[in-house]
CSV table of C-alpha atoms in Angstrom, one decimal:
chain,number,residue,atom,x,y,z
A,1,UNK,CA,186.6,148.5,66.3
A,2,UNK,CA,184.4,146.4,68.9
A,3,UNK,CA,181.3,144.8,67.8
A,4,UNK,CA,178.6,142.8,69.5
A,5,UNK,CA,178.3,140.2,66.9
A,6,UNK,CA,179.7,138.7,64.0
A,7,UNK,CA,176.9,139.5,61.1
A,8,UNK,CA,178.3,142.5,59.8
A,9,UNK,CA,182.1,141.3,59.7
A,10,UNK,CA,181.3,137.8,58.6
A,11,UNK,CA,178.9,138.9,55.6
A,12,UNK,CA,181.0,142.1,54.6
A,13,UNK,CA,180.5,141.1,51.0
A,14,UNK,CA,176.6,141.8,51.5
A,15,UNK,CA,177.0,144.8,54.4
A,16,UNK,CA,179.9,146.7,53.0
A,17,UNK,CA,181.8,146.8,56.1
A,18,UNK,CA,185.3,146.3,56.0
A,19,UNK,CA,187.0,147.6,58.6
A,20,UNK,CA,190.8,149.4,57.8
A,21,UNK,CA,194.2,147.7,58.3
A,22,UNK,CA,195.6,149.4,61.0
A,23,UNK,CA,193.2,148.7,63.8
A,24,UNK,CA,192.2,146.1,66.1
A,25,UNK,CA,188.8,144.7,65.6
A,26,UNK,CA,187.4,142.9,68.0
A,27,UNK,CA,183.9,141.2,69.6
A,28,UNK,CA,182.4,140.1,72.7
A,29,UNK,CA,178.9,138.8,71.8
A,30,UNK,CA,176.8,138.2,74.9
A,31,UNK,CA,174.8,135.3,74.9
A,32,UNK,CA,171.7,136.8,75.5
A,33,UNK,CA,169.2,140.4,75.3
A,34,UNK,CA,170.1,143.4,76.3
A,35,UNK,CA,167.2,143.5,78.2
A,36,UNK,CA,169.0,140.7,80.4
A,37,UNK,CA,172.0,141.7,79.9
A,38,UNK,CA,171.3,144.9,81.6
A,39,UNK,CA,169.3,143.3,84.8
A,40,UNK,CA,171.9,140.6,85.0
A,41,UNK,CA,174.6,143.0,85.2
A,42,UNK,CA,172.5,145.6,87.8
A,43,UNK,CA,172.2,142.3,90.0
A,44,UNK,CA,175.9,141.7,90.0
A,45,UNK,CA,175.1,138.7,88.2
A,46,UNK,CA,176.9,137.9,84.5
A,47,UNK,CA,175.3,136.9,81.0
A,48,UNK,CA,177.8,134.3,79.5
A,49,UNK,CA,179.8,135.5,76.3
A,50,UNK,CA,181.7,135.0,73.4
A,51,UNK,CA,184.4,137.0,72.1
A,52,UNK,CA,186.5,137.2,69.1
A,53,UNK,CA,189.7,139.0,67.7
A,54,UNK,CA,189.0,139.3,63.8
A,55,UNK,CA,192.1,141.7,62.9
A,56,UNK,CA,195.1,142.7,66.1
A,57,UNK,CA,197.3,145.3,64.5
A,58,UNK,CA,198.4,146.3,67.6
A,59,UNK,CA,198.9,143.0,69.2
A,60,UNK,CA,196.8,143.9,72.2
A,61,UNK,CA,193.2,143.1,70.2
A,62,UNK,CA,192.3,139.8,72.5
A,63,UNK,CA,193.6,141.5,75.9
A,64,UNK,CA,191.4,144.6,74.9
A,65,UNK,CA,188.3,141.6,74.3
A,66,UNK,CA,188.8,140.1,77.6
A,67,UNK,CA,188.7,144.1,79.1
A,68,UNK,CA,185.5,144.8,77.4
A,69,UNK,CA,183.8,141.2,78.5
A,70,UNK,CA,184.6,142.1,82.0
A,71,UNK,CA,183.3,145.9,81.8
A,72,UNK,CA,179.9,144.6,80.3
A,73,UNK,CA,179.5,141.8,83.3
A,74,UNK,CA,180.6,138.8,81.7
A,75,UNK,CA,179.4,135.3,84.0
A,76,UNK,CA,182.1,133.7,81.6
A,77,UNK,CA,184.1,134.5,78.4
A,78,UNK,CA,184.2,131.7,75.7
A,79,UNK,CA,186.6,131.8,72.6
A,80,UNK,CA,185.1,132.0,69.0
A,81,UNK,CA,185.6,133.3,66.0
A,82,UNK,CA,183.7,135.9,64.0
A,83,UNK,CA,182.1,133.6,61.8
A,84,UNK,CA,181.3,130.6,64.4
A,85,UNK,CA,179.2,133.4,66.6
A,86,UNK,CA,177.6,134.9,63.4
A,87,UNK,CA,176.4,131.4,61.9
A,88,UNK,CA,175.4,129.6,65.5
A,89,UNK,CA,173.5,133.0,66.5
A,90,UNK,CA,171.4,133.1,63.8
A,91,UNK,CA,170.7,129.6,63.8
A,92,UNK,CA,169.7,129.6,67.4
A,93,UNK,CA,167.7,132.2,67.2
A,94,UNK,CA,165.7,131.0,64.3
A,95,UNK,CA,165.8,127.5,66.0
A,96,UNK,CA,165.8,126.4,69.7
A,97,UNK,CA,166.2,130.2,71.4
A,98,UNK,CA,162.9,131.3,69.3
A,99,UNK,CA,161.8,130.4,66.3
A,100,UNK,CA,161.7,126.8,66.7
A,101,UNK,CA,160.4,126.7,70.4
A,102,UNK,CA,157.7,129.2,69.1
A,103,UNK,CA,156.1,127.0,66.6
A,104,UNK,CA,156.7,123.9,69.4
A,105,UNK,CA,154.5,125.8,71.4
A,106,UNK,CA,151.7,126.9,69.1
A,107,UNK,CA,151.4,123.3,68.2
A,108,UNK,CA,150.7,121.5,71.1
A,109,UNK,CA,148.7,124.6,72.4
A,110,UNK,CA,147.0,123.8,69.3
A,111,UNK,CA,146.4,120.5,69.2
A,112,UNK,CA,145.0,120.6,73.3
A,113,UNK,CA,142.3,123.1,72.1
A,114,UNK,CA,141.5,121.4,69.0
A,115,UNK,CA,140.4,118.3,71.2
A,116,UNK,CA,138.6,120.4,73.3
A,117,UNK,CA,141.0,121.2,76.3
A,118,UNK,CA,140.4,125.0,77.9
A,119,UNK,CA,142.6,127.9,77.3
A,120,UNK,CA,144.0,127.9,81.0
A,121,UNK,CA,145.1,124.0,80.5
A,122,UNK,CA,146.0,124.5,77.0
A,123,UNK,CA,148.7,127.4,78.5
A,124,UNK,CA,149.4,125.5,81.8
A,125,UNK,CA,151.1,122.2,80.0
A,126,UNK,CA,152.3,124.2,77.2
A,127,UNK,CA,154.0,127.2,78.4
A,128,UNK,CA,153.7,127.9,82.2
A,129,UNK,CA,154.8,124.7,83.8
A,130,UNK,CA,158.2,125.0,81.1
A,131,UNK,CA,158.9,128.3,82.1
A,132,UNK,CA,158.1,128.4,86.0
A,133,UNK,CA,158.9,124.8,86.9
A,134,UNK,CA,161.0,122.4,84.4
A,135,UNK,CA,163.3,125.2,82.4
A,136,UNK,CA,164.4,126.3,85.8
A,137,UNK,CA,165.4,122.9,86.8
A,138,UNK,CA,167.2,121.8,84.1
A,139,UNK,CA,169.0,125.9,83.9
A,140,UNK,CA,170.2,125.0,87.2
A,141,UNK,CA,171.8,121.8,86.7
A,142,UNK,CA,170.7,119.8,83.3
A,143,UNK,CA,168.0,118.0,81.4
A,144,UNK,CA,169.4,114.6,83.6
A,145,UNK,CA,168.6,116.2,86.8
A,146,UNK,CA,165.5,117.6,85.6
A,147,UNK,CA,164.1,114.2,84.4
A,148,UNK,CA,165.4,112.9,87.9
A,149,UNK,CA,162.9,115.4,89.8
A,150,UNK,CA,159.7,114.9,87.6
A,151,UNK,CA,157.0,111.5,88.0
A,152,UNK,CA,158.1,109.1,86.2
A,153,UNK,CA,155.0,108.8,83.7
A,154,UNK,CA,156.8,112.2,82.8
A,155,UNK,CA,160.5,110.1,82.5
A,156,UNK,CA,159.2,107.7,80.8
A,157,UNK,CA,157.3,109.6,78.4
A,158,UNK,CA,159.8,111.9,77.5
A,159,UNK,CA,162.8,109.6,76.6
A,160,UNK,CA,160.7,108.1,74.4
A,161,UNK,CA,159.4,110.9,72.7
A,162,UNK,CA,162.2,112.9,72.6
A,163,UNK,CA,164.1,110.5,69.7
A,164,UNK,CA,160.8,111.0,67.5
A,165,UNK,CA,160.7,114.5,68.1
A,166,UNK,CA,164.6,114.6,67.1
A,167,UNK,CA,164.7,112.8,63.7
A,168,UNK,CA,161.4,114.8,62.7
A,169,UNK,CA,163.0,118.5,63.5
A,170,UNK,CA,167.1,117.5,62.3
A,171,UNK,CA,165.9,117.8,58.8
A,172,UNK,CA,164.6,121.6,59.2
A,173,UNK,CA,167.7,122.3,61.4
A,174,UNK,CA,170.3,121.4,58.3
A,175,UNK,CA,167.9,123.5,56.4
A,176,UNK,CA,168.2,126.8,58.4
A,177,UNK,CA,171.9,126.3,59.1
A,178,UNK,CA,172.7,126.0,55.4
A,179,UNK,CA,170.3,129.0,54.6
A,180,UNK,CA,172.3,130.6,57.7
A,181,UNK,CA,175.8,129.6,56.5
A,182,UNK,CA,174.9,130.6,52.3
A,183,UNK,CA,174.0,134.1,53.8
A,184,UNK,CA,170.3,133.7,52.9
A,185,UNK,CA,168.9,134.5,56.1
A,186,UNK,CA,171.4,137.8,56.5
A,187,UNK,CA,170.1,139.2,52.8
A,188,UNK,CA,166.7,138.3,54.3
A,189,UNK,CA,167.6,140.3,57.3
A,190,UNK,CA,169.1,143.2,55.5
A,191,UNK,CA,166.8,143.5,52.9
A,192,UNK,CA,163.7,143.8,55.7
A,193,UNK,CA,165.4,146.0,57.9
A,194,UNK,CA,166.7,148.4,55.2
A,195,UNK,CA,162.6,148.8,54.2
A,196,UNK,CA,161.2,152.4,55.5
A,197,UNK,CA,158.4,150.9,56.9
A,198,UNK,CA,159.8,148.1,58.6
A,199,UNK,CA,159.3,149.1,62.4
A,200,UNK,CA,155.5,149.3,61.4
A,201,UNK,CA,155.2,146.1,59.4
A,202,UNK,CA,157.3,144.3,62.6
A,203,UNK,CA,154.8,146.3,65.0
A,204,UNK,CA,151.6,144.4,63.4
A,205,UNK,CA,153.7,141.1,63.3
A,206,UNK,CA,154.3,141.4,66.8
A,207,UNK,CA,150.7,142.4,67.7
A,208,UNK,CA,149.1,140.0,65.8
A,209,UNK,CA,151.3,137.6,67.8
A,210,UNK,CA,150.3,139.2,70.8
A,211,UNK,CA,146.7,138.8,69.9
A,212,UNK,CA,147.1,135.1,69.8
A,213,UNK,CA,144.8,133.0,72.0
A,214,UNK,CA,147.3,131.2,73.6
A,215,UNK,CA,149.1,134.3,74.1
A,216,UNK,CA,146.2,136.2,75.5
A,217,UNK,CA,145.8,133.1,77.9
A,218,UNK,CA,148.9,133.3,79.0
A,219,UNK,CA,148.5,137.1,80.2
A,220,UNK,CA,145.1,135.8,82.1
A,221,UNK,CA,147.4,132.7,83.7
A,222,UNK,CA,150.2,135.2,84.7
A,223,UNK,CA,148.0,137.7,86.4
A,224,UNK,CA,146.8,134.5,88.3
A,225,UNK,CA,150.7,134.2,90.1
A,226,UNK,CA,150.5,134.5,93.3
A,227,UNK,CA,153.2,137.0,93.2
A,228,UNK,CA,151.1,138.7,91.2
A,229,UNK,CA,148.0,138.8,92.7
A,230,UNK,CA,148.0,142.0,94.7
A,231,UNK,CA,149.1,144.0,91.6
């Protein structure tokens, strides 16, 4: 049995799976989409994952892991457990790979407007300068070299905001992991996607997000790319 994460293994008392004895179950859990898993993999270019073995009855469970993490496009293969890659995925994702960065965002975005900075600049410091010039430069080769390459009003500011920033968010990071690791957030995550009308209720959380000023800016800004500017 090969699976793509560790939820439904790890919290088998709340899914119901439990795979039988006489087979090899196994994960490789790429560290990303699909959606860019699939255009990594068309540009011959790999999306780093983990992988697991969970049960090898026939002795060949990790070798058959490895074999699928290669088929899929693998950049690298990193050794885990089920329950590691269950509990740090759904922490990341409700912390620093989305949820987190998310609110981050809607704040300052909020607190520029709110003292009377325009949309555009509001999206510019906010969202567009992280994702077009500083998360590239520190995706290539760290947050040191990043710092290295930006003013140093920007240095200086940010190591010394970054510690305040830190002991204000810990506290709401041991929260989620121990709501993560008690299996609150997988009941919550059941429970919601087991409704009938969940796609539609998600549909109109995703729209009203969507709808969002800053979000509405930041289709205006993006149009505004020069790359873009024929289309």
């Amino acid at each position: 049995m090969y699976y793509s994460h560790g939820f439904a293994i790890n919290w088998s008392d709340r899914t119901g799976v439990v795979p039988p004895e006489d087979v090899d179950v196994i994960m490789v859990a790429p560290k990303g989409s699909g959606t860019s898993l699939r255009r990594m993999f068309l540009e011959g270019r790999g999306l780093n994952c983990s992988y697991a073995v969970y049960q090898d009855a026939t002795g060949k469970a990790k070798d058959r892991a490895l074999a699928f993490g290669i088929g899929i496009g693998a950049g690298y293969l990193f050794e885990t457990t089920f329950q590691r890659e269950a509990t740090s995925d759904l922490t990341g994702e409700r912390g620093s790979l989305m949820g987190a960065i998310e609110g981050l965002l809607e704040a300052q975005y909020n607190v520029l407007r709110k003292h009377g900075h325009s949309p555009s600049e509001a999206f510019n410091e906010t969202v567009e300068e992280l994702t077009q010039s500083l998360g590239p430069l520190f995706g290539a080769k760290g947050m040191d070299w990043m710092y290295a390459n930006c003013s140093t009003t920007a240095q200086r500011g940010a190591l010394d905001w970054a510690p305040r920033f830190r002991e204000a968010i810990t506290p709401v990071m041991e929260q989620l992991y121990d709501s993560v690791v008690r299996g609150v957030e997988a009941q919550i995550s059941i429970d919601s996607n087991s409704k009938p009308d969940y796609r539609d209720g998600l549909n109109k959380e995703l729209e009203a997000m969507r709808n969002m000023e800053m979000w509405q800016a930041g289709a205006t800004v993006r149009q505004l790319r020069p790359e873009n500017e024929a289309e």
